Structure formats: C-alpha cells, structure tokens
Coordinates of C-alpha atoms and ligand atoms in Angstrom, one line a residue:
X1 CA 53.6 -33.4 45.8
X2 CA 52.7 -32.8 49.5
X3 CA 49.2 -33.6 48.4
X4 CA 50.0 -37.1 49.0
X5 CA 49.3 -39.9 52.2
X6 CA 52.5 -40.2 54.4
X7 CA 50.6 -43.4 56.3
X8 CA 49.3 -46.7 55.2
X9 CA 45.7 -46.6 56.3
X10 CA 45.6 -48.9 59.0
X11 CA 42.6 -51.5 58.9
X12 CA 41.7 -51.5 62.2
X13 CA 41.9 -48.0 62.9
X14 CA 39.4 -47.2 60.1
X15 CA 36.9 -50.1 61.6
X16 CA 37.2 -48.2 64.9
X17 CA 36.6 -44.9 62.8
X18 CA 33.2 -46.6 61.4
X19 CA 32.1 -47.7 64.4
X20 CA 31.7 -44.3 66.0
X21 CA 31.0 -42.5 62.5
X22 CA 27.4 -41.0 61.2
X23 CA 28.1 -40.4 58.3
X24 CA 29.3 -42.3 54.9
X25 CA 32.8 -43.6 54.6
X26 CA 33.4 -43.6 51.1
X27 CA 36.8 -45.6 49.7
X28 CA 37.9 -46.3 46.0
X29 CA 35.7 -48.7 44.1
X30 CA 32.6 -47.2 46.2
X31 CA 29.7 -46.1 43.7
X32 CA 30.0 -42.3 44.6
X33 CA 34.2 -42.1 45.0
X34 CA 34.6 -40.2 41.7
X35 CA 32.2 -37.8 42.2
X36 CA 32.9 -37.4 45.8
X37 CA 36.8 -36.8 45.2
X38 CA 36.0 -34.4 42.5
X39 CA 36.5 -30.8 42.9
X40 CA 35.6 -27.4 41.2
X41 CA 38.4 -27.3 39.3
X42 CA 39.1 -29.5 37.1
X43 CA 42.4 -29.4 36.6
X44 CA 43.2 -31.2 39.7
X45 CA 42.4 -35.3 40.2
X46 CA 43.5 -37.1 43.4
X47 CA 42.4 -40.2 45.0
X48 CA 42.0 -40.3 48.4
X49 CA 42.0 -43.5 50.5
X50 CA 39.0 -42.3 52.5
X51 CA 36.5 -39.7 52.6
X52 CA 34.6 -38.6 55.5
X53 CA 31.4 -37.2 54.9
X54 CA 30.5 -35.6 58.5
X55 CA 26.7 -35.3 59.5
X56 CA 27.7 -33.4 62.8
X57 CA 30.5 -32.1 65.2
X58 CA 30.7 -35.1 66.6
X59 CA 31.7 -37.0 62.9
X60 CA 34.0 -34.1 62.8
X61 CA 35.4 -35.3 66.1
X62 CA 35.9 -38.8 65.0
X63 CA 37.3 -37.7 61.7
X64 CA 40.1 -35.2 63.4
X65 CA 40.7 -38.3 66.2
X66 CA 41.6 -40.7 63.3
X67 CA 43.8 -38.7 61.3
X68 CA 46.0 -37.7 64.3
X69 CA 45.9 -41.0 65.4
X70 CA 46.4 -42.4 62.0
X71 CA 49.3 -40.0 61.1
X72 CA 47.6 -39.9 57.8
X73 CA 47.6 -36.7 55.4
X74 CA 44.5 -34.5 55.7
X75 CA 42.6 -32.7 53.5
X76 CA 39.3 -30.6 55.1
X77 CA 36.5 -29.6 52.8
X78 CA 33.7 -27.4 52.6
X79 CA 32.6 -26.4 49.0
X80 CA 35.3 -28.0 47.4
X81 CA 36.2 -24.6 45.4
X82 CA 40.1 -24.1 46.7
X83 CA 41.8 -23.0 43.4
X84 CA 44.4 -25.0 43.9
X85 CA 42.9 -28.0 44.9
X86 CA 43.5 -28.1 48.9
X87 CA 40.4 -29.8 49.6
X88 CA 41.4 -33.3 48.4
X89 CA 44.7 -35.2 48.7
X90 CA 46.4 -38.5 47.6
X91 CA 46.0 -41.5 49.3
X92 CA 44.9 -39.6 52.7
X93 CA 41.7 -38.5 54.5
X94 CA 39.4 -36.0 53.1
X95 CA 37.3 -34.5 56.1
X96 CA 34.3 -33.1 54.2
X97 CA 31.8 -31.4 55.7
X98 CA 29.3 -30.9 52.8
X99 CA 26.2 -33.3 54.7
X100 CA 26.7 -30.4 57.7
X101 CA 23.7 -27.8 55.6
X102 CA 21.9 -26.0 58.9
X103 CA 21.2 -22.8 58.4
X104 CA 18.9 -21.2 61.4
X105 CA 17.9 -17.4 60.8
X106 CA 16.8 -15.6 63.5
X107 CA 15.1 -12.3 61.7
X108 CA 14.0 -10.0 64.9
X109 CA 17.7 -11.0 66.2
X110 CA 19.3 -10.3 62.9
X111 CA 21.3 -13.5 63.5
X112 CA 22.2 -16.8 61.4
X113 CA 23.8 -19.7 62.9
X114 CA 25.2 -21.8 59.9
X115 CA 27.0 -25.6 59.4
X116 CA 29.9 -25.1 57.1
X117 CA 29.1 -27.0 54.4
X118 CA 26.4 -24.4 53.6
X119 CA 27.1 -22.8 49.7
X120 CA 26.8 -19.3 49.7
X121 CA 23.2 -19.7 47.2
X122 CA 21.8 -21.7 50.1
X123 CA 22.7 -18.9 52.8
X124 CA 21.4 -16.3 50.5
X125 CA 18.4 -17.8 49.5
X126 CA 17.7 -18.4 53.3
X127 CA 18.7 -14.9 54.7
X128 CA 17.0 -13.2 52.0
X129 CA 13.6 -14.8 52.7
X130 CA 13.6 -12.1 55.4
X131 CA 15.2 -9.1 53.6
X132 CA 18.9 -9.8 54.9
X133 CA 22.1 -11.1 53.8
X134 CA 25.4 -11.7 55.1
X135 CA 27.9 -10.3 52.5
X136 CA 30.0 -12.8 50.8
X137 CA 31.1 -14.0 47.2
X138 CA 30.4 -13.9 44.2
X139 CA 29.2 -17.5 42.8
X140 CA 26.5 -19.5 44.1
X141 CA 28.5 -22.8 44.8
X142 CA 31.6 -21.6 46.4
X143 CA 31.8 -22.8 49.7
X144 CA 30.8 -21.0 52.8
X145 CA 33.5 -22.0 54.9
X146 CA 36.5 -21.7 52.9
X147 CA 35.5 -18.6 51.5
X148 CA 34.7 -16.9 55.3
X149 CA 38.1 -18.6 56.7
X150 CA 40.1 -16.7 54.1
X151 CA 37.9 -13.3 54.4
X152 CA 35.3 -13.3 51.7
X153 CA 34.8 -10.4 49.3
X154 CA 32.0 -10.0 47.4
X155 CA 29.2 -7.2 46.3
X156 CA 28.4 -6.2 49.7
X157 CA 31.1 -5.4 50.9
X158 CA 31.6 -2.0 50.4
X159 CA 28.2 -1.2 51.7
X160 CA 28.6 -3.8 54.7
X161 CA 32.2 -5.3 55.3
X162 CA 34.1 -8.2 54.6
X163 CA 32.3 -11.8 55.5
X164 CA 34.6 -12.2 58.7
X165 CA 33.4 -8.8 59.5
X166 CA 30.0 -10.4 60.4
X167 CA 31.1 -13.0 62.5
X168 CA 29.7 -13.0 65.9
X169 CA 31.4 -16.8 66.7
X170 CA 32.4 -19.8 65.2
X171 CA 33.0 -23.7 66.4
X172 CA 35.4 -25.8 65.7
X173 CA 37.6 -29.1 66.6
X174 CA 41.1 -28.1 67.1
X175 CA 43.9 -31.0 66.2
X176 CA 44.0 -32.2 69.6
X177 CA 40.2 -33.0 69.3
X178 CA 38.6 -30.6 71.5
X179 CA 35.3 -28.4 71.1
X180 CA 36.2 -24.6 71.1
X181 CA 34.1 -21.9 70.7
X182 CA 36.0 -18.5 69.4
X183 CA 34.4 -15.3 70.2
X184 CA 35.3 -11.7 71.2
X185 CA 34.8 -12.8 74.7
X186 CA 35.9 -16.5 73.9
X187 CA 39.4 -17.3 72.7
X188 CA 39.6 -13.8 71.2
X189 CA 43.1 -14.6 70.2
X190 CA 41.8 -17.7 68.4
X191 CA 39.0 -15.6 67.0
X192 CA 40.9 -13.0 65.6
X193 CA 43.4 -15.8 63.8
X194 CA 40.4 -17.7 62.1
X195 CA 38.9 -14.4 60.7
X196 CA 41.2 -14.4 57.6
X197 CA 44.2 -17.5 59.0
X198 CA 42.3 -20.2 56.5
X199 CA 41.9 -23.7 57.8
X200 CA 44.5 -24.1 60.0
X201 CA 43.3 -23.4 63.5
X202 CA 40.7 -26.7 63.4
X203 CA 38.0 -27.8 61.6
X204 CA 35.2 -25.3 61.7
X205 CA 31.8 -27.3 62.3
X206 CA 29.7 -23.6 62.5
X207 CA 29.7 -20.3 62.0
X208 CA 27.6 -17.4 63.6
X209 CA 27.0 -14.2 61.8
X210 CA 25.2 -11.0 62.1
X211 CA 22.6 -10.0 59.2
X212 CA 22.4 -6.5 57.4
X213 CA 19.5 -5.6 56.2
X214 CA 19.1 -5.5 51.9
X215 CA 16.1 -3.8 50.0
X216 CA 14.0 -6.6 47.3
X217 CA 15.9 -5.4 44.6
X218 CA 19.5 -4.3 43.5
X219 CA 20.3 -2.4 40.4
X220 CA 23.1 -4.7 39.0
X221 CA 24.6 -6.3 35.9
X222 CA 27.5 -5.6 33.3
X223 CA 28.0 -3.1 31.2
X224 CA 30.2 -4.0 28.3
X225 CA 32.5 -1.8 25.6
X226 CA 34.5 -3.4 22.5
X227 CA 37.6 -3.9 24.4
X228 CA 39.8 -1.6 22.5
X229 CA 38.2 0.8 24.1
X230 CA 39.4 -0.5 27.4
X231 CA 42.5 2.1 28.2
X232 CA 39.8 5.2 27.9
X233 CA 37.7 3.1 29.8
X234 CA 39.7 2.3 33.1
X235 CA 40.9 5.8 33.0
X236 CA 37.4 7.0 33.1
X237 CA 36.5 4.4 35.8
X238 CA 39.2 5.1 37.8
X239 CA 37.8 9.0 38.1
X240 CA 34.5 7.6 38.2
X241 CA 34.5 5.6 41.2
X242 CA 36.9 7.4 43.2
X243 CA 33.5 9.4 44.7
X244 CA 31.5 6.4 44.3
X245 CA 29.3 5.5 47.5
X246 CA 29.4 2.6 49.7
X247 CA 26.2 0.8 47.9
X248 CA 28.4 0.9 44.8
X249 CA 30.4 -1.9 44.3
X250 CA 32.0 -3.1 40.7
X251 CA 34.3 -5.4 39.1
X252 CA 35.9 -4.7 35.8
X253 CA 36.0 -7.7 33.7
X254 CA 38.0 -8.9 30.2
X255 CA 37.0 -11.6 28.5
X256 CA 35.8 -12.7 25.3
X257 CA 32.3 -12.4 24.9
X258 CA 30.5 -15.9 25.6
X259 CA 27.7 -17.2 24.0
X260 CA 24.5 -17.1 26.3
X261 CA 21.4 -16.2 25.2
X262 CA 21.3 -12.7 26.3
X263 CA 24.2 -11.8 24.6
X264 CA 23.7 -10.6 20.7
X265 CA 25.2 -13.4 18.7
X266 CA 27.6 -11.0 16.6
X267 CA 29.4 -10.1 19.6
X268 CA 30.7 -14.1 20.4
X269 CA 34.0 -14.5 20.8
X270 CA 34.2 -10.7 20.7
X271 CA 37.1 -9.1 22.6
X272 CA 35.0 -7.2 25.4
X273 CA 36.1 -4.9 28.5
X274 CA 33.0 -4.0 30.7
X275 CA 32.1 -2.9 34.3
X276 CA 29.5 -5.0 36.5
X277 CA 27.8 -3.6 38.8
X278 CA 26.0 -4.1 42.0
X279 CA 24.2 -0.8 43.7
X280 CA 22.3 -2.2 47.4
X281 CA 21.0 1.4 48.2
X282 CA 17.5 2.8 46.4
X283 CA 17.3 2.3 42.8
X284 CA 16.8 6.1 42.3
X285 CA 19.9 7.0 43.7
X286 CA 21.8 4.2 42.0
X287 CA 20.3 5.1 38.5
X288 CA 22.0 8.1 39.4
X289 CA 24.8 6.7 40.3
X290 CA 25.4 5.0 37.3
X291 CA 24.0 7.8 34.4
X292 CA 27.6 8.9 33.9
X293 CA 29.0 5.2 33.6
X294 CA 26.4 4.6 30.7
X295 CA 26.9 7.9 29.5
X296 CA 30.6 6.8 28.7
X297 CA 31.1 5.7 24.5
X298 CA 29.0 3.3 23.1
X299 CA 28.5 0.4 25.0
X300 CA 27.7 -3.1 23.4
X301 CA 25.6 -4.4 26.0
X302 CA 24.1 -3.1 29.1
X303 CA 22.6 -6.0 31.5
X304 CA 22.6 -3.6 34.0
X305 CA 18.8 -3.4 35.3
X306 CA 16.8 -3.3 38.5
X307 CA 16.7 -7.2 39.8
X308 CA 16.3 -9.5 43.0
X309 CA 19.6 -10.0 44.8
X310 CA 19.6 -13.6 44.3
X311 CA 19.6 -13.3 40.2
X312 CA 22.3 -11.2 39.9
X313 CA 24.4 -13.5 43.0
X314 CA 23.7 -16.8 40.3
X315 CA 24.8 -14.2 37.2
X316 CA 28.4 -15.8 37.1
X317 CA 27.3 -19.3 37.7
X318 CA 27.3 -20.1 34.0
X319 CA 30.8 -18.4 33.5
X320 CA 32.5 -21.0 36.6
X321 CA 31.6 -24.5 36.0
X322 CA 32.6 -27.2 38.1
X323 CA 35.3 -29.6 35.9
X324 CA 36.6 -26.8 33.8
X325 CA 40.3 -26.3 34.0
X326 CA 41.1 -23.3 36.5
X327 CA 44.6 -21.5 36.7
X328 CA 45.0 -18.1 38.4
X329 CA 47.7 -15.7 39.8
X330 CA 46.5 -12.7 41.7
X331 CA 47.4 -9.8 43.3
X332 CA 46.4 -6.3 45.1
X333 CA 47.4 -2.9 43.3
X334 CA 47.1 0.3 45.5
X335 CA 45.4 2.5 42.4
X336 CA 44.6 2.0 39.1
X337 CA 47.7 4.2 37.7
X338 CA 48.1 5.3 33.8
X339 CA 51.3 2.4 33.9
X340 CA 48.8 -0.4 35.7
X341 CA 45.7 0.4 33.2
X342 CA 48.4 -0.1 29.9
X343 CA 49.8 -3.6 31.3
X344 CA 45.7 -4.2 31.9
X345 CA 44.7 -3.7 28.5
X346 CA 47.7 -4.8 26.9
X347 CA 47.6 -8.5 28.2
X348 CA 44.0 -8.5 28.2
X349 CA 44.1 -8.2 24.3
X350 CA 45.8 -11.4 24.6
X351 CA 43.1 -13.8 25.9
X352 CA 42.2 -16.3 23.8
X353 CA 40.5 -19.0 25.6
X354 CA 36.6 -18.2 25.0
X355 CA 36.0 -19.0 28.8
X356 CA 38.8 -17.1 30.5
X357 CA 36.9 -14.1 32.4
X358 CA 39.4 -12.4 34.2
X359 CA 37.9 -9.8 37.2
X360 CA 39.5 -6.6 38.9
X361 CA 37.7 -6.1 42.1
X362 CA 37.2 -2.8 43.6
X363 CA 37.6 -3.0 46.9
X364 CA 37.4 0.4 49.9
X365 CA 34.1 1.2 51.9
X366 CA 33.3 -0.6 55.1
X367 CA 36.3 -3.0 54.2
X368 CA 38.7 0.0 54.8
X369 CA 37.4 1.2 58.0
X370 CA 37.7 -1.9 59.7
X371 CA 41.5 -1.0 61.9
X372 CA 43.6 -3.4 60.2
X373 CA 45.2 -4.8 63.2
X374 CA 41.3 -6.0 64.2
X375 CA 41.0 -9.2 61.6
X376 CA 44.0 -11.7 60.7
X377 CA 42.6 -10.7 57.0
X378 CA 45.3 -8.4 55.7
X379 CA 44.7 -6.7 52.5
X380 CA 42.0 -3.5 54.2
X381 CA 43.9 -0.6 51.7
X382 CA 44.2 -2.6 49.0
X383 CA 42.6 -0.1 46.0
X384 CA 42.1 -3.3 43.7
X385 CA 42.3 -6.7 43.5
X386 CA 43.7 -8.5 40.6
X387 CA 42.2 -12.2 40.1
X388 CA 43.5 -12.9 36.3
X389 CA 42.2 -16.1 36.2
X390 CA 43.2 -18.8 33.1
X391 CA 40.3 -20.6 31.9
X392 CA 39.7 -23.7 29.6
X393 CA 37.0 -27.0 29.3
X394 CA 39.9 -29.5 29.1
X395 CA 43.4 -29.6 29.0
X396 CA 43.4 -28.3 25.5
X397 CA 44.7 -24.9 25.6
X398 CA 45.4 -24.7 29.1
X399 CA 49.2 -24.7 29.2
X400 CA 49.1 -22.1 27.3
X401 CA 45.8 -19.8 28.7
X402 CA 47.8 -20.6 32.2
X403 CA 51.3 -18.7 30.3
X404 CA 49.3 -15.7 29.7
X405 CA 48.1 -15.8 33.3
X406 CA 52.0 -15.7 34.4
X407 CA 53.3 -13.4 32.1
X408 CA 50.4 -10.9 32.8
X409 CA 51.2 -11.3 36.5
X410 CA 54.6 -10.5 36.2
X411 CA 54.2 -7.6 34.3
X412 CA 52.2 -6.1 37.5
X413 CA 55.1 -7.0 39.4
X414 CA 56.2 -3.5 40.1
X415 CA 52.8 -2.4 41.2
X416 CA 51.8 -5.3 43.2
X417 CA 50.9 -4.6 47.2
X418 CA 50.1 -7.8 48.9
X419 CA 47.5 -10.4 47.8
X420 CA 44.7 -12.0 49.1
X421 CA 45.0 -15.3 50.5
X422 CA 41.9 -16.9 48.8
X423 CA 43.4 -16.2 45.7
X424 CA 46.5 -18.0 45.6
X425 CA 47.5 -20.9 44.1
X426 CA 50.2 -23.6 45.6
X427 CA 52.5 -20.8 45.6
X428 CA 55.2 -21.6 48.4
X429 CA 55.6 -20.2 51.3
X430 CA 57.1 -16.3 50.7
X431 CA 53.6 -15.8 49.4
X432 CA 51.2 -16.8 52.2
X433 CA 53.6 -14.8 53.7
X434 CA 53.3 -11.7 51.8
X435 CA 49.4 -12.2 52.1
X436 CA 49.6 -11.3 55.6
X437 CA 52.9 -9.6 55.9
X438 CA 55.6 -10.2 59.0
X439 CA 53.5 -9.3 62.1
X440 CA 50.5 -11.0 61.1
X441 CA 52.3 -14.1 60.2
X442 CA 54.2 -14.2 63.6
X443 CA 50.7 -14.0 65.3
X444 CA 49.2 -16.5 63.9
X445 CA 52.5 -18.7 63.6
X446 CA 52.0 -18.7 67.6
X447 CA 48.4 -19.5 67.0
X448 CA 49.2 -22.4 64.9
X449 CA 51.7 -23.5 68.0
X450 CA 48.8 -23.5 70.2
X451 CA 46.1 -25.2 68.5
X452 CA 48.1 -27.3 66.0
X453 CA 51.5 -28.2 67.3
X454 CA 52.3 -30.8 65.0
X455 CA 50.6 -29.1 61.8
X456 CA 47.6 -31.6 61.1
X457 CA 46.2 -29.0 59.2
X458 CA 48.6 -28.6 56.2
X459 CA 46.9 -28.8 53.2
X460 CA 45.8 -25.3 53.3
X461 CA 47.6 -21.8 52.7
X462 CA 49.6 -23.0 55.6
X463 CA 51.2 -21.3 58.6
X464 CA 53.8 -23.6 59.9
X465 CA 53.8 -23.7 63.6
X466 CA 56.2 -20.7 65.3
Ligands
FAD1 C1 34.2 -19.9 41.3 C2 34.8 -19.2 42.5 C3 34.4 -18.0 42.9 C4 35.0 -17.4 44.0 N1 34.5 -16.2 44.3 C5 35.0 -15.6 45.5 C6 34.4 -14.4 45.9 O1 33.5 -13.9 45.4 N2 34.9 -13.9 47.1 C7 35.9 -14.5 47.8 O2 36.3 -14.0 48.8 N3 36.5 -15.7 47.3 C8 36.0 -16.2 46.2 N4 36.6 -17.4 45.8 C9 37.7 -18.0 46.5 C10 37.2 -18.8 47.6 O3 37.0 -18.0 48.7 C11 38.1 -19.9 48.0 O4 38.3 -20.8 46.9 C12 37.6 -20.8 49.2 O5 38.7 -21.6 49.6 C13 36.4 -21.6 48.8 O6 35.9 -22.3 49.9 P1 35.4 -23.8 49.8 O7 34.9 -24.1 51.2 O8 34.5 -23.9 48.6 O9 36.7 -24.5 49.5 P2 37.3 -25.9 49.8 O10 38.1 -26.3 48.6 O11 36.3 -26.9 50.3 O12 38.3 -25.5 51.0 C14 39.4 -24.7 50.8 C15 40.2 -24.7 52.0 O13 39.5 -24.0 53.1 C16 39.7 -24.7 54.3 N5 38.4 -25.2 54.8 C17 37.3 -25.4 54.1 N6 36.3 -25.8 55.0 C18 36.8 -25.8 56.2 C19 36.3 -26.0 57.5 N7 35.0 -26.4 57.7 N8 37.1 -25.9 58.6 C20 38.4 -25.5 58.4 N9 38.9 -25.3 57.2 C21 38.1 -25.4 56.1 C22 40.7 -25.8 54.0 O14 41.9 -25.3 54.3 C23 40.6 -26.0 52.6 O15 41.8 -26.4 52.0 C24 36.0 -18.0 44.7 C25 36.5 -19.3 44.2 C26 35.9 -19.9 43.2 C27 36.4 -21.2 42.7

C-alpha cells in the first residue's frame, strides 16, 4: 500500500525538473518504461509516474529538489535487487542511479572511489584487475549501494570485514538538498548511521573504500550430499568449522538439485544439502582445510576446485534471475544447536519448487571483531544467518513455496537472535526494529531527525524520524 504516489505530478514542476536534468526522464508510454520499472524480483510490478535516471550528483540534486518540492512519493534505486521491492513505487518518483558507473581504483593507494549505481561484478572485475577486492555479496548484479547501505555480507568477510567495514567516505544529498560528505572526521555521526541505517539518511551519489589485497585464485565451490543425509551433515559442520580460519568462509545450502550442465543429470530435481565454500588464503593450506569436509560420507558432487575469484562470484548468477518470483523470511541463530539443525532438515525436506535455494550463512571472523557499537550494522555475534528464501518462475507455485518459507521461519522462532536488515521483507516496523535493537534505533531515529525531518526517504527499511 504505502508504495503508492500521495501527489498529482504537477506539469510544471516536472518541465522545471527537465530543464535542469542530464539525464533521461522516462514516463509511461516511453519505449523503455517497462524495462526501466522492472525490478529483480518479479513478483513485484508498479508503475511509476516518472523515473529519474541520474548521470551525476547534480541529477541527483535536481531529483531530491523535485520530490520535496513535489510532495511526491519516492523511491531511490541502485541495483534494483531490494527483496521486497523498495526501489520502485506507484505513481511516484523513482530516483535511480544506475547511469552513475565510475569506478576509479587507485592500486599503490589501495583505494576505490565508486558511483552507486556500480553492480558488485563491475567493482570486482575492476578491483581485481590489480589483485584486490572490496568484500561484498554474493551475486554479480545485486546493487552496490543497497547492498553496502545495509552492511554487505559476502565470502570475504570473514577474512576481511563486512562491506561498510571498508568504507573510508561516502557522498550524498540529504532531503534538504545539500552535498555532505560523511567520514570519520566528517559528520562521523552521519557516517556511523549510513554504515548499516539503509537509505534513509540521503541519496548516496558515491562511495569510497579501502582495498584488501586477494591472491589470483580461490579454492571455492559446493560440495553436495543426498539431503537425507543433511542432520549428520550440519552436526559435523557445526564441529567442523568451529576452528575454521578466517580465509574460510561457507554457506550451507538446501535445494533441489537444478539442472545445469555441470551437474550429473540423475541427480535433477534431487533433494540435495551441500556446503559451498570459498577459501582466500593459499590453496595448500585450504586443501587442507577442507580434507576433512570431503572426507565426510559420500558426497554427490564436489565443484569445489582451485578458480579465479570472479568465476566463483558469477557461480550463483544462474540460480537468481531477474523476473523470477522472490519471497524470503530471514533471521540470525546464535549456534547451530541439535534442536536448530532438526527444524533445518525437517522443513528443508519440504521444498518443492526446483528453484528455491535456500542459504545459511556463516558469519564470525573479522565481522566479529569489529566493537559493535562502531557500525549502525547490528548483527556482529550473530553465529548464522538464516535467508530461507521461496523461489518460483511465475506465480505458479508461489503462494505456496512462500507458506513453506513462513512456516519454516516460525518454527526457528525460539532460536532466532536479531536479523539482518538486508534481508527483510515489508515486515512492519517491530522488525527493522529488532534488526538493530533499542539503542541503535534511538540513534539513528535522531539521525533521521537531522537529515530527514519530514521522512522523504520512506520507501526503505525505514526509521521514522525521533
Ligand atoms: C540475488 C540477491 C543476492 C543478494 N546477496 C547478498 C549478499 O551476498 N550479501 C548481502 O549483504 N546482501 C545480499 N542481498 C541483499 C541486498 O543487499 C539488498 O537486496 C540490497 O538492498 C540490494 O541493493 P540494490 O542497490 O541492488 O537494491 P535497490 O532495490 O536498488 O535498493 C534497495 C534500497 O536501498 C536503498 N538505496 C539504494 N541505492 C541507494 C542510494 N544510492 N542512496 C540511498 N539509498 C539507496 C533504498 O532504500 C532502496 O530502497 C542480495 C539480494 C539479492 C536479490
């Protein structure tokens, strides 16, 4: 419902827009609205009046000066990946910054300066032309903006920290149309807010990180079992990576198995439980690492092989289309208990769309030694991180694929500890405030005051103004 225009868009107002705009104004009946107002998942379809597509900070500027103007709703994207659809609205003004694609790497400095409409494959591919990376997800097309906003986890980040952990600055236009630069010397307040406080502090226009260094190749891919065998499994796992290293990150993953080309056709449609990997250290030590992992049962497939960092970052492309129906209820566990790893492989014996992949994400390493008071990101002790994500092509199946999401999170009720604010859904707002829990939440509700009095920024995991 709130996705919706509260104004008329006023004529004149959008000529005056045009007149100091760069970039394309695209409105319904243009030859690029419905692929413009699309978004990753499918499930959701709006139709905004208008839809900014901002070349530079000063679009952005024009943009943010019209919709307060305006009174109109607002919708600000970057990759266009929100799971619930944030990044587009009815009958209001999408700010999208996906033209904005600099990306300036500064190897000796070990700094990237980067426009937030950059995708996490075009940073990668760009940082690792020079043997660095800044952690982040885990699919090529997610957004880089979004994504850093809300925290960013991903296979580096045990080894290196969370993607707001490499944040030197960022810039943005706050509500009231003003250039700000946030920095530990510069607005540190507003700094510490937008490293995990989403998009409601402004509209970020570009992001500065430090680089870490990462070796040519990574040995990384899944390991899969028949997924029966998934209670001995997690119980080994959890043992197993208790003493895991830093370079050692995994996700454990349920699904069905899909039919790609690297996958032996008798196991399609399989019921599979299986570990991916991703070791950033040498490849002797992680083949190390990883003996006793293989060593465990008989697994069905083992993908898991010395490769560049950029093929195993595209590995889950395939498995996330854009335009697929997307439904997902998430949450952070403290351990993997005896109780948690039953309820795990009980519902996940229940999947039965073939797309439905649903990830458990070891989290710990450099993420935990960050002092959790330093970020407004607010999950640092989570063990795990439960994304049980509902998949289907269409709509076919999805009421149903979404039920088993629901039920599956309910049953973790008892053991749930927070949740990570990327991963919700339009979920009201007891949730975004469990995500950062009371203090937090007070902090950046006096944050919101400050740079968005009247809450421009709304379509977002929002933090009304204190
Ligand atoms: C396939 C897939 C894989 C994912 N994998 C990971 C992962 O590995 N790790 C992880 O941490 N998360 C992951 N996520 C979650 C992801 O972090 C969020 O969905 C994030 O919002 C995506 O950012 P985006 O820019 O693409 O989204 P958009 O839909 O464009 O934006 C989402 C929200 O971010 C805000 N926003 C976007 N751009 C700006 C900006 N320039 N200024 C201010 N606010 C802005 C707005 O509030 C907007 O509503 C994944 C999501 C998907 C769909």
């Amino acid at each position: 419902m709130h996705a919706t225009g509260t104004a008329q868009l006023d004529d004149a107002a959008l000529r005056e827009l045009e007149a100091s705009f760069a970039g394309e104004l695209i409105r319904p009946g243009d030859g690029s609205y419905d692929e413009r107002r699309a978004v990753w998942n499918g499930s959701i379809d709006r139709r905004p009046a208008v839809i900014a597509r901002c070349t530079s900070a000063e679009d952005v500027g024009a943009a943010v000066g019209f919709a307060r103007n305006a009174g109109v709703l607002t919708a600000v994207r970057g990759g266009g990946h929100s799971f619930p659809g944030l990044s587009v609205c009815d009958d209001g003004l999408v700010i999208d910054l996906g033209p904005m694609k600099g990306i300036h790497v500064d190897p000796d400095a070990r700094v990237a300066r980067v426009q937030a409409g950059v995708l996490l494959g075009e940073l990668d591919a760009a940082t690792q032309q020079h043997g660095l990376a800044v952690p982040a997800g885990i699919v090529t097309t997610t957004g880089l903006a979004g994504l850093t906003l809300g925290g960013g986890i991903g296979w580096l980040m045990r080894k290196h920290g969370l993607t707001v952990d490499q944040l030197l600055s960022v810039e943005l236009i706050t509500a009231g149309g003003e250039r700000v630069t946030a920095s530990a010397d510069e607005n540190p307040d507003l700094f510490w807010g937008l490293r995990g406080g989403g998009g409601n502090f402004g509209v970020v226009t570009e992001f500065t990180f430090s680089l870490n260094p990462l070796p040519p190749a990574v040995l990384a891919g899944p390991i899969y079992w028949p997924m029966k065998e998934s209670p001995r499994l997690l119980r080994f796992y959890r043992d197993w990576i208790a003493e895991a290293p830093d370079e050692l990150m995994t996700i454990v993953m349920h699904r069905k198995a899909p039919a790609l080309p690297f996958v032996p056709k008798e196991l399609h449609g399989e019921l599979i439980a299986g570990v991916i990997c991703c070791y950033c250290g040498s490849l002797e030590d992680g083949e190390e690492v990883l003996r006793p992992l293989r060593a465990f049962g008989s697994p069905v497939l083992d993908l898991c092989e010395p490769k560049p960092f950029l093929e195993h970052q595209s590995m889950f492309d395939p498995g996330f289309p854009h335009g697929w129906w997307y439904y997902m209820r998430a949450c952070d566990v403290a351990e993997l208990t005896d109780e948690v790893i039953e309820l795990t492989a009980e519902h996940s014996q229940r999947i039965e769309s073939p797309l439905t992949a649903f990830p458990i994400w070891q989290m710990g390493g450099a993420v935990a030694r960050v002092p959790e008071a330093e970020t407004a990101f607010n999950g640092r002790r989570a063990g795990f991180t439960f994304n049980i994500t509902a998949m289907t092509e269409s709509a076919e199946g999805f009421d149903e694929e979404r039920s088993w999401s629901r039920e599956f999170w309910t049953a973790l009720a008892p053991y749930h500890q927070g949740v990570y604010v990327n991963f919700l859904m339009e979920e009201g707002r007891d949730r975004i405030h469990e995500a950062y829990g009371a203090e937090k939440y007070a902090r950046l509700q006096e944050l919101k005051r400050r740079y968005d009095p009247d809450n421009l920024f709304r379509l977002n995991q929002n933090i009304p103004p204190a």
